[in-house]
Short mmCIF file of C-alpha atoms and ligand atoms in Angstrom, two decimals:
data_model
loop_
_atom_site.label_atom_id
_atom_site.label_comp_id
_atom_site.label_asym_id
_atom_site.label_seq_id
_atom_site.Cartn_x
_atom_site.Cartn_y
_atom_site.Cartn_z
CA MET A 1 -23.62 -2.46 -6.87
CA PRO A 2 -27.17 -3.82 -6.12
CA TYR A 3 -27.66 -6.61 -3.82
CA ARG A 4 -30.97 -8.51 -3.87
CA ASN A 5 -30.83 -9.23 -0.15
CA PRO A 6 -28.28 -6.86 1.51
CA GLU A 7 -28.80 -8.15 4.88
CA ILE A 8 -28.20 -11.66 4.15
CA GLU A 9 -25.54 -11.16 1.28
CA THR A 10 -23.24 -8.91 3.46
CA MET A 11 -23.96 -10.58 6.67
CA ASP A 12 -21.06 -10.87 8.98
CA PRO A 13 -19.38 -14.33 8.45
CA LYS A 14 -19.53 -15.21 12.10
CA ASP A 15 -23.44 -14.63 12.07
CA LEU A 16 -23.75 -16.64 8.94
CA ARG A 17 -21.83 -19.58 10.49
CA GLN A 18 -24.01 -19.39 13.48
CA MET A 19 -27.15 -19.52 11.26
CA GLN A 20 -25.86 -22.48 9.47
CA SER A 21 -25.18 -24.17 12.75
CA GLU A 22 -28.66 -23.55 13.93
CA LYS A 23 -30.11 -24.78 10.49
CA LEU A 24 -27.84 -27.88 10.49
CA VAL A 25 -29.14 -28.98 13.92
CA LYS A 26 -32.75 -28.76 12.68
CA LEU A 27 -31.92 -30.35 9.36
CA VAL A 28 -30.48 -33.35 11.06
CA LYS A 29 -33.54 -33.94 13.09
CA TYR A 30 -35.93 -33.26 10.24
CA VAL A 31 -34.33 -35.88 7.89
CA TYR A 32 -33.99 -38.37 10.76
CA ASP A 33 -37.63 -38.22 11.68
CA ARG A 34 -39.04 -37.97 8.05
CA SER A 35 -36.80 -40.16 5.75
CA PRO A 36 -36.47 -43.87 6.44
CA PHE A 37 -33.19 -43.80 4.33
CA TYR A 38 -31.62 -41.19 6.73
CA LYS A 39 -32.89 -42.87 9.86
CA LYS A 40 -31.22 -46.23 8.73
CA ARG A 41 -28.03 -44.37 7.43
CA PHE A 42 -27.70 -42.52 10.80
CA ASP A 43 -28.47 -45.61 12.82
CA GLU A 44 -25.84 -47.77 11.09
CA PHE A 45 -23.36 -45.03 11.37
CA GLY A 46 -24.07 -44.76 15.15
CA VAL A 47 -25.03 -41.07 15.17
CA LYS A 48 -28.17 -39.59 16.70
CA PRO A 49 -29.77 -36.34 15.95
CA GLU A 50 -28.85 -35.27 19.56
CA ASP A 51 -25.24 -35.85 18.87
CA ILE A 52 -25.30 -32.92 16.48
CA LYS A 53 -25.21 -29.78 18.68
CA SER A 54 -23.57 -27.34 16.24
CA ILE A 55 -21.75 -27.01 13.10
CA ASP A 56 -18.64 -28.21 14.79
CA ASP A 57 -20.24 -31.64 14.82
CA LEU A 58 -20.59 -31.76 11.11
CA GLY A 59 -17.70 -34.34 10.69
CA LYS A 60 -19.68 -36.84 12.72
CA LEU A 61 -22.40 -37.05 10.01
CA PRO A 62 -22.32 -39.93 7.35
CA PHE A 63 -22.06 -38.97 3.69
CA THR A 64 -24.77 -39.30 1.02
CA MET A 65 -23.70 -40.56 -2.40
CA LYS A 66 -25.26 -40.38 -5.88
CA GLN A 67 -25.70 -44.01 -5.61
CA ASP A 68 -27.96 -43.61 -2.71
CA LEU A 69 -30.50 -41.75 -4.87
CA ARG A 70 -30.37 -44.55 -7.52
CA ASP A 71 -30.77 -47.32 -4.77
CA THR A 72 -33.84 -45.49 -3.48
CA TYR A 73 -35.26 -44.74 -6.82
CA PRO A 74 -37.64 -43.16 -7.39
CA ASN A 75 -38.31 -41.21 -4.16
CA GLY A 76 -37.05 -43.24 -1.21
CA MET A 77 -35.03 -40.45 0.15
CA PHE A 78 -37.86 -37.87 0.02
CA CYS A 79 -38.91 -36.23 3.21
CA VAL A 80 -42.39 -35.12 2.13
CA LYS A 81 -45.57 -36.85 0.93
CA ASN A 82 -45.95 -37.28 -2.80
CA THR A 83 -48.65 -34.77 -2.94
CA ASP A 84 -46.55 -32.19 -1.29
CA VAL A 85 -44.08 -32.44 -4.09
CA VAL A 86 -44.96 -29.84 -6.70
CA ARG A 87 -42.45 -30.76 -9.26
CA TYR A 88 -40.19 -33.52 -10.44
CA HIS A 89 -37.02 -33.45 -12.44
CA ALA A 90 -34.98 -36.46 -13.45
CA SER A 91 -31.65 -37.32 -14.99
CA SER A 92 -30.22 -40.58 -16.32
CA GLY A 93 -28.25 -42.73 -14.07
CA THR A 94 -25.46 -45.17 -14.91
CA THR A 95 -27.61 -48.16 -15.60
CA GLY A 96 -30.14 -46.07 -17.58
CA LYS A 97 -32.29 -45.94 -14.55
CA PRO A 98 -32.86 -42.14 -13.86
CA THR A 99 -32.43 -40.41 -10.58
CA VAL A 100 -35.61 -38.46 -9.61
CA VAL A 101 -35.52 -35.23 -7.76
CA GLY A 102 -38.48 -33.38 -6.34
CA TYR A 103 -39.46 -29.87 -5.03
CA THR A 104 -41.90 -28.47 -2.52
CA GLN A 105 -43.25 -24.95 -3.53
CA ASN A 106 -40.90 -23.53 -0.92
CA ASP A 107 -37.94 -25.46 -2.60
CA LEU A 108 -38.79 -23.88 -6.09
CA ASP A 109 -38.95 -20.41 -4.43
CA LEU A 110 -35.52 -20.98 -2.86
CA TRP A 111 -34.02 -22.20 -6.00
CA ALA A 112 -35.34 -19.17 -7.88
CA GLU A 113 -34.21 -16.92 -5.16
CA SER A 114 -30.64 -18.32 -5.32
CA LEU A 115 -30.46 -17.52 -9.00
CA ALA A 116 -32.11 -14.19 -8.67
CA ARG A 117 -29.56 -13.11 -6.25
CA GLY A 118 -26.95 -14.10 -8.74
CA MET A 119 -28.58 -12.62 -11.55
CA THR A 120 -28.81 -9.33 -9.57
CA ALA A 121 -25.06 -9.61 -8.84
CA VAL A 122 -24.22 -9.65 -12.51
CA GLY A 123 -26.43 -6.54 -13.17
CA LEU A 124 -29.52 -7.98 -14.41
CA SER A 125 -32.85 -6.64 -13.43
CA GLU A 126 -36.48 -6.04 -14.59
CA ASP A 127 -35.07 -3.99 -17.36
CA ASP A 128 -33.43 -7.09 -19.12
CA ILE A 129 -34.64 -9.61 -21.63
CA ILE A 130 -33.25 -13.16 -20.87
CA GLN A 131 -33.07 -15.93 -23.35
CA VAL A 132 -33.05 -19.21 -21.75
CA SER A 133 -31.28 -21.62 -24.13
CA TYR A 134 -30.91 -24.59 -21.70
CA GLY A 135 -33.19 -27.44 -22.47
CA TYR A 136 -36.61 -27.39 -21.06
CA GLY A 137 -38.03 -30.56 -19.72
CA LEU A 138 -36.70 -33.06 -17.32
CA PHE A 139 -33.34 -31.38 -17.26
CA THR A 140 -33.13 -28.81 -14.54
CA GLY A 141 -31.45 -26.15 -16.63
CA GLY A 142 -34.33 -24.48 -18.63
CA LEU A 143 -36.90 -24.33 -15.98
CA GLY A 144 -34.54 -23.54 -13.23
CA VAL A 145 -33.14 -20.44 -14.95
CA HIS A 146 -36.58 -19.49 -16.13
CA TYR A 147 -38.07 -18.96 -12.82
CA GLY A 148 -34.84 -16.97 -11.60
CA SER A 149 -35.41 -14.92 -14.51
CA GLU A 150 -39.04 -14.28 -13.54
CA LYS A 151 -38.10 -13.68 -9.98
CA ILE A 152 -36.09 -10.59 -10.84
CA GLY A 153 -38.85 -9.38 -13.02
CA ALA A 154 -36.94 -9.70 -16.28
CA THR A 155 -38.63 -10.59 -19.52
CA THR A 156 -38.12 -14.16 -20.21
CA LEU A 157 -37.60 -15.88 -23.49
CA PRO A 158 -38.02 -19.62 -23.08
CA ALA A 159 -36.03 -20.54 -26.17
CA SER A 160 -34.95 -23.83 -24.85
CA SER A 161 -32.01 -25.60 -26.74
CA GLY A 162 -31.65 -26.23 -30.58
CA ASN A 163 -33.07 -24.43 -33.66
CA THR A 164 -30.00 -22.11 -33.62
CA GLU A 165 -31.03 -19.85 -36.59
CA ARG A 166 -34.24 -18.92 -34.73
CA GLN A 167 -32.40 -18.32 -31.51
CA ILE A 168 -30.31 -15.78 -33.22
CA THR A 169 -33.13 -14.15 -35.03
CA LEU A 170 -35.13 -13.85 -31.77
CA MET A 171 -32.07 -12.51 -29.89
CA LYS A 172 -31.80 -9.80 -32.44
CA ASP A 173 -35.50 -9.00 -33.09
CA LEU A 174 -36.45 -9.01 -29.35
CA ASP A 175 -33.46 -7.06 -28.19
CA VAL A 176 -32.33 -9.87 -25.95
CA THR A 177 -29.81 -8.64 -23.30
CA ALA A 178 -28.65 -11.81 -21.62
CA ILE A 179 -28.57 -15.48 -22.38
CA CYS A 180 -28.13 -18.67 -20.28
CA CYS A 181 -26.85 -21.82 -22.00
CA THR A 182 -23.71 -24.08 -21.96
CA PRO A 183 -20.57 -22.32 -22.88
CA SER A 184 -20.03 -24.50 -25.82
CA TYR A 185 -23.39 -23.74 -27.33
CA PHE A 186 -22.86 -20.12 -26.99
CA SER A 187 -19.53 -20.42 -28.79
CA TYR A 188 -21.42 -22.12 -31.57
CA LEU A 189 -24.08 -19.34 -31.41
CA ILE A 190 -21.32 -16.78 -31.96
CA GLU A 191 -20.26 -18.65 -35.15
CA ALA A 192 -23.63 -19.41 -36.36
CA ALA A 193 -24.66 -15.72 -36.03
CA GLU A 194 -21.66 -14.55 -38.07
CA GLN A 195 -22.66 -16.92 -40.84
CA MET A 196 -26.08 -15.41 -40.85
CA ASP A 197 -24.51 -12.01 -41.09
CA CYS A 198 -25.95 -11.10 -37.65
CA SER A 199 -22.81 -10.66 -35.50
CA ILE A 200 -23.73 -10.91 -31.78
CA LYS A 201 -21.13 -8.29 -31.05
CA ASN A 202 -22.30 -5.74 -33.72
CA LYS A 203 -25.92 -6.46 -34.41
CA THR A 204 -27.46 -7.53 -31.14
CA LYS A 205 -28.11 -5.93 -27.74
CA LEU A 206 -26.61 -9.02 -25.82
CA ARG A 207 -24.43 -8.02 -22.95
CA VAL A 208 -24.40 -10.77 -20.46
CA GLY A 209 -24.05 -14.52 -20.58
CA ILE A 210 -24.48 -17.01 -17.82
CA PHE A 211 -22.82 -20.29 -18.81
CA GLY A 212 -22.62 -23.60 -17.11
CA ALA A 213 -23.56 -27.22 -16.78
CA GLU A 214 -20.10 -28.29 -18.14
CA PRO A 215 -16.51 -27.49 -17.59
CA TRP A 216 -14.93 -24.57 -19.28
CA SER A 217 -11.82 -22.39 -18.80
CA GLU A 218 -10.69 -18.80 -18.36
CA SER A 219 -9.23 -18.99 -21.84
CA LEU A 220 -12.73 -19.85 -23.30
CA ARG A 221 -14.10 -17.06 -21.21
CA LYS A 222 -11.70 -14.53 -22.78
CA ARG A 223 -12.47 -15.72 -26.29
CA ILE A 224 -16.17 -15.54 -25.69
CA GLU A 225 -15.95 -12.02 -24.41
CA GLU A 226 -13.79 -10.83 -27.27
CA ARG A 227 -15.78 -12.38 -29.94
CA SER A 228 -19.24 -11.47 -28.73
CA GLY A 229 -18.53 -8.41 -26.76
CA ILE A 230 -20.53 -9.56 -23.73
CA LYS A 231 -19.48 -10.33 -20.06
CA ALA A 232 -19.46 -14.08 -19.49
CA TYR A 233 -20.19 -15.50 -16.08
CA ASP A 234 -19.88 -19.01 -14.68
CA VAL A 235 -22.80 -20.83 -12.95
CA PHE A 236 -22.87 -24.05 -11.09
CA GLY A 237 -25.42 -26.54 -9.77
CA THR A 238 -26.50 -30.03 -9.94
CA SER A 239 -30.06 -31.52 -10.23
CA GLU A 240 -29.58 -33.14 -6.69
CA LEU A 241 -28.99 -29.64 -5.15
CA SER A 242 -31.99 -28.14 -7.23
CA GLY A 243 -30.35 -27.39 -10.60
CA PRO A 244 -28.39 -24.28 -11.66
CA LEU A 245 -27.86 -22.35 -8.51
CA PHE A 246 -24.85 -20.18 -7.98
CA ILE A 247 -23.54 -17.46 -10.48
CA GLU A 248 -20.44 -15.30 -10.15
CA CYS A 249 -20.72 -11.69 -9.26
CA GLU A 250 -19.31 -8.78 -11.54
CA MET A 251 -15.76 -9.48 -10.04
CA GLN A 252 -15.67 -12.95 -11.93
CA GLU A 253 -13.75 -14.40 -9.05
CA GLY A 254 -15.81 -17.48 -8.26
CA MET A 255 -19.36 -18.34 -7.84
CA HIS A 256 -21.03 -17.08 -4.67
CA ILE A 257 -22.70 -19.98 -2.88
CA TRP A 258 -25.36 -18.87 -0.42
CA SER A 259 -24.48 -19.87 3.08
CA ASP A 260 -27.98 -19.35 4.40
CA MET A 261 -29.19 -22.00 2.03
CA PHE A 262 -26.31 -24.59 1.59
CA LEU A 263 -23.26 -25.64 3.59
CA PHE A 264 -20.24 -26.43 1.47
CA GLU A 265 -17.29 -28.59 2.56
CA ILE A 266 -14.22 -29.22 0.35
CA LEU A 267 -12.46 -32.35 1.57
CA ASP A 268 -9.28 -34.29 0.90
CA PRO A 269 -10.60 -37.31 -1.10
CA GLU A 270 -8.20 -39.63 0.79
CA THR A 271 -8.63 -38.53 4.46
CA ASN A 272 -12.13 -36.77 4.14
CA GLU A 273 -10.71 -34.02 6.15
CA PRO A 274 -11.38 -30.26 5.11
CA VAL A 275 -8.59 -28.75 2.94
CA PRO A 276 -7.63 -25.15 3.30
CA ASP A 277 -8.98 -22.20 1.04
CA GLY A 278 -7.64 -22.46 -2.46
CA THR A 279 -6.80 -26.14 -2.21
CA VAL A 280 -8.61 -28.33 -4.70
CA GLY A 281 -10.66 -31.27 -3.00
CA GLU A 282 -13.89 -33.02 -3.29
CA LEU A 283 -17.09 -30.94 -3.03
CA VAL A 284 -19.42 -32.08 -0.36
CA VAL A 285 -22.70 -30.08 0.17
CA THR A 286 -25.44 -30.02 2.84
CA THR A 287 -28.68 -28.34 1.98
CA LEU A 288 -29.95 -26.19 4.82
CA MET A 289 -33.47 -25.31 3.62
CA LYS A 290 -34.48 -27.91 1.13
CA GLU A 291 -37.82 -29.73 2.14
CA ALA A 292 -38.54 -32.50 -0.40
CA LEU A 293 -35.07 -33.87 -0.80
CA PRO A 294 -32.66 -32.40 1.64
CA LEU A 295 -29.13 -33.89 1.47
CA VAL A 296 -26.73 -34.42 4.30
CA ARG A 297 -23.02 -34.21 3.23
CA TYR A 298 -23.84 -35.15 -0.31
CA ARG A 299 -20.61 -36.09 -2.27
CA VAL A 300 -21.34 -34.20 -5.60
CA GLY A 301 -18.42 -35.78 -7.38
CA ASP A 302 -16.78 -32.63 -8.38
CA LEU A 303 -13.38 -31.38 -7.66
CA ALA A 304 -13.05 -27.73 -6.73
CA SER A 305 -11.68 -25.22 -4.28
CA LEU A 306 -13.35 -22.53 -2.15
CA GLU A 307 -12.45 -18.98 -1.14
CA THR A 308 -14.00 -17.68 2.03
CA ALA A 309 -12.31 -14.23 2.08
CA VAL A 310 -14.92 -11.46 1.64
CA CYS A 311 -15.25 -10.67 -2.08
CA LYS A 312 -14.64 -7.25 -3.51
CA CYS A 313 -18.25 -6.91 -4.32
CA GLY A 314 -18.99 -6.95 -0.57
CA ARG A 315 -20.68 -10.24 -0.34
CA THR A 316 -19.52 -12.33 2.60
CA HIS A 317 -20.60 -15.75 1.21
CA PRO A 318 -17.88 -18.17 0.05
CA ARG A 319 -16.92 -18.40 -3.63
CA LEU A 320 -16.65 -21.76 -5.31
CA MET A 321 -13.73 -21.45 -7.86
CA ARG A 322 -13.76 -22.83 -11.39
CA LEU A 323 -14.36 -26.60 -11.27
CA LYS A 324 -11.28 -28.75 -11.72
CA GLY A 325 -12.90 -31.92 -12.92
CA ARG A 326 -14.70 -34.95 -11.57
CA SER A 327 -13.78 -37.60 -8.91
CA ASP A 328 -15.82 -40.35 -10.72
CA ASP A 329 -15.65 -41.45 -14.31
CA MET A 330 -18.60 -39.01 -15.42
CA VAL A 331 -18.01 -36.94 -18.46
CA ILE A 332 -20.03 -34.04 -19.62
CA VAL A 333 -20.82 -33.71 -23.29
CA ARG A 334 -22.81 -30.59 -24.45
CA GLY A 335 -23.75 -30.06 -20.84
CA ILE A 336 -25.25 -33.37 -20.41
CA ASN A 337 -23.78 -35.97 -17.86
CA VAL A 338 -22.60 -39.27 -19.37
CA PHE A 339 -21.42 -42.31 -17.50
CA PRO A 340 -19.50 -45.03 -19.39
CA GLY A 341 -21.78 -47.41 -17.60
CA GLN A 342 -24.78 -46.08 -19.44
CA VAL A 343 -23.10 -46.96 -22.74
CA GLU A 344 -22.31 -50.41 -21.56
CA TYR A 345 -25.82 -50.92 -20.46
CA VAL A 346 -26.96 -50.12 -23.90
CA LEU A 347 -24.30 -52.36 -25.61
CA VAL A 348 -24.94 -55.53 -23.82
CA LYS A 349 -28.50 -55.49 -25.32
CA PHE A 350 -26.94 -56.11 -28.60
CA PRO A 351 -25.31 -59.63 -28.99
CA GLU A 352 -23.87 -58.47 -32.44
CA VAL A 353 -21.27 -56.27 -30.61
CA SER A 354 -18.77 -57.23 -27.87
CA PRO A 355 -18.79 -55.37 -24.53
CA HIS A 356 -15.43 -53.68 -25.39
CA PHE A 357 -15.96 -50.10 -26.26
CA MET A 358 -14.26 -46.54 -26.21
CA ILE A 359 -16.08 -43.23 -25.91
CA VAL A 360 -14.28 -40.60 -27.96
CA ILE A 361 -15.23 -36.97 -27.28
CA ASP A 362 -13.91 -34.38 -29.66
CA ARG A 363 -14.82 -30.84 -30.54
CA GLU A 364 -15.75 -29.99 -33.91
CA GLY A 365 -15.75 -26.17 -34.37
CA GLU A 366 -17.25 -25.27 -31.10
CA LEU A 367 -19.50 -28.28 -30.39
CA ASP A 368 -18.69 -31.44 -28.64
CA ASN A 369 -19.16 -34.68 -30.53
CA MET A 370 -19.32 -38.00 -28.98
CA ALA A 371 -18.43 -41.37 -30.70
CA VAL A 372 -18.63 -44.81 -29.36
CA GLN A 373 -16.22 -47.29 -30.95
CA VAL A 374 -17.38 -50.83 -30.48
CA GLU A 375 -16.02 -54.18 -31.57
CA LEU A 376 -18.23 -56.32 -33.68
CA ALA A 377 -18.66 -59.89 -32.17
CA ASP A 378 -17.60 -62.79 -34.35
CA MET A 379 -21.05 -63.85 -35.01
CA ALA A 380 -22.04 -60.50 -36.55
CA SER A 381 -23.51 -60.55 -40.06
CA ASP A 382 -21.30 -59.23 -42.80
CA LYS A 383 -24.14 -57.94 -44.88
CA LEU A 384 -24.06 -54.12 -45.27
CA ASP A 385 -27.71 -53.75 -44.75
CA ASP A 386 -27.70 -55.47 -41.35
CA TYR A 387 -24.55 -53.37 -40.35
CA TYR A 388 -26.43 -50.17 -40.88
CA LYS A 389 -29.52 -51.50 -39.09
CA LEU A 390 -27.30 -52.50 -36.05
CA LYS A 391 -25.61 -49.08 -36.19
CA SER A 392 -28.78 -46.99 -36.16
CA GLY A 393 -30.39 -49.35 -33.55
CA ILE A 394 -27.55 -48.78 -31.15
CA GLN A 395 -27.62 -45.00 -31.93
CA HIS A 396 -31.21 -44.96 -31.22
CA GLU A 397 -30.93 -46.72 -27.76
CA LEU A 398 -28.01 -44.50 -26.89
CA LYS A 399 -29.92 -41.42 -27.65
CA SER A 400 -32.80 -42.49 -25.59
CA ILE A 401 -30.78 -43.31 -22.61
CA LEU A 402 -28.19 -40.36 -22.89
CA ASN A 403 -30.48 -37.68 -24.43
CA LEU A 404 -27.59 -37.08 -26.73
CA HIS A 405 -26.66 -38.30 -30.25
CA ALA A 406 -23.54 -40.51 -30.25
CA ASP A 407 -22.00 -41.83 -33.48
CA VAL A 408 -21.44 -45.51 -33.44
CA GLU A 409 -18.28 -46.72 -35.30
CA PHE A 410 -17.61 -50.39 -35.52
CA VAL A 411 -13.99 -51.55 -35.23
CA ALA A 412 -12.44 -54.93 -35.78
CA PRO A 413 -12.42 -57.46 -32.92
CA GLY A 414 -9.48 -57.10 -30.61
CA THR A 415 -8.67 -53.55 -31.46
CA ILE A 416 -9.98 -51.77 -28.42
CA PRO A 417 -7.18 -51.85 -25.79
CA ARG A 418 -7.89 -54.33 -22.90
CA SER A 419 -6.85 -53.25 -19.50
CA GLU A 420 -5.84 -55.30 -16.50
CA GLY A 421 -7.21 -52.84 -13.96
CA LYS A 422 -9.98 -50.44 -14.40
CA ALA A 423 -10.82 -50.19 -18.00
CA LYS A 424 -10.09 -46.84 -19.78
CA ARG A 425 -13.49 -46.08 -21.36
CA VAL A 426 -13.15 -42.47 -22.48
CA ILE A 427 -10.77 -40.59 -24.75
CA ASP A 428 -11.49 -36.90 -24.27
CA LYS A 429 -9.74 -34.72 -27.09
CA ARG A 430 -11.26 -31.54 -26.14
CA GLN A 431 -9.11 -28.55 -25.13
CA TYR A 432 -10.47 -26.12 -22.42
P1 ADP B 501 -26.75 -29.09 -14.51
O1 ADP B 501 -26.06 -29.73 -15.75
O2 ADP B 501 -28.10 -28.80 -14.78
O3 ADP B 501 -25.88 -28.15 -13.80
P2 ADP B 501 -26.67 -31.82 -13.73
O4 ADP B 501 -27.02 -32.46 -12.38
O5 ADP B 501 -27.21 -32.46 -14.96
O6 ADP B 501 -26.93 -30.36 -13.53
O7 ADP B 501 -25.15 -31.86 -13.75
C1 ADP B 501 -24.37 -31.43 -12.67
C2 ADP B 501 -22.83 -31.59 -12.92
O8 ADP B 501 -22.46 -30.83 -14.09
C3 ADP B 501 -22.06 -31.11 -11.77
O9 ADP B 501 -21.82 -32.04 -10.96
C4 ADP B 501 -20.60 -30.74 -12.69
O10 ADP B 501 -19.92 -31.86 -12.75
C5 ADP B 501 -21.07 -30.26 -13.94
N1 ADP B 501 -21.21 -28.74 -13.95
C6 ADP B 501 -22.34 -28.04 -13.82
N2 ADP B 501 -22.07 -26.67 -13.75
C7 ADP B 501 -20.64 -26.69 -14.10
C8 ADP B 501 -19.74 -25.60 -14.19
N3 ADP B 501 -20.06 -24.24 -14.24
N4 ADP B 501 -18.35 -25.87 -14.36
C9 ADP B 501 -18.19 -27.19 -14.58
N5 ADP B 501 -18.98 -28.39 -14.31
C10 ADP B 501 -20.10 -27.93 -14.14
K1 K B 502 -24.29 -31.29 -16.41
ZN1 ZN B 503 -18.55 -11.13 -5.29
#
């Protein structure tokens, strides 16, 4: 079984921890000296860089939240000059204000290296042709995987998302051997290919899929593998950490997170204390090598568990097990993060509708569909023409904020359930 970097990937866990310890001490000083945000956060929390002498002091450090990135928009948390940033990516935030992430050249190399290790671990190499069907652009998926693929010397097909027939035609004509996209899009590709009489299983060379950006299940993995004849692997990442980063190895028993680059904690959300291996808790990540936007104890918002036992593949780095959901109210539709607050932000711009709404997510065939049910305000016109204009107006605004089509359905005033506590804004009918 090939390793990309055998020395690091199979390093004794004790040595890895020592390495993390040294990097953590340096990181704390780095962010304190360079980021006004972190200086203030540490000062307010009453912790000085000198207080962090080793990894055992990790619990003394304050958390970083997604909200901090929004509050310091666009780049108030960055630790390097604008001109040292060689690339930006951005994702939408709850209010419609995006969060911006940035990378130095070293950050980009490290990101690609993380993926390159994972791609190697699933048996990909310079002999492969990799179709990247994540969106290219501000979303980190497309370009992230693209550079990982180039790093291992594979032939890269930057298909991006959409245009399904062409995706299938190219997959077949160019003898593509691996694909990276959301698991739901791949499920859709399987169906679409069958309809084109180009079964992925029988008429293409595809043998590996790397699927992520949204939750999926073991049963979906089985179904994908049976129907397409490929091996399907999970990949995890978030734009704040760089983008897609960690892939499973051939054992398919969790995604290897690289301890020389990242320090993962799984905490009990109530007590903020670490939970044992195999117990689900909130994922908290410290970046050990990032330069432009390093993060200290970043609360990713995902619920997950870790396995630290050495993997059957020989890699000593811990494994992140299949994600168990979110600790906040974010939902993921076609791989895209949606916060109910974004929908509210759009709706309040339209006086013809009331602020009561419900997001309904369903799966038609293999693809997610999102609808927004909204109540018409009493003053709304009853002319059909106005009604269609309003509908398409809201849909247009939603699309530009969410980067996703959502169907707007008007319902009669008073029909969306009111709640006395936290409003329930999402009905998720999908099965995983
Ligand atoms: P990306 O979608 O490129 O991974 P984003 O920052 O847009 O990055 O979204 C990150 C979020 O997507 C994660 O915090 C998590 O909730 C979800 N996510 C990403 N990969 C997975 C995965 N393999 N399984 C479950 N959820 C995932
Ligand atoms: K996502
Ligand atoms: Zn492994």
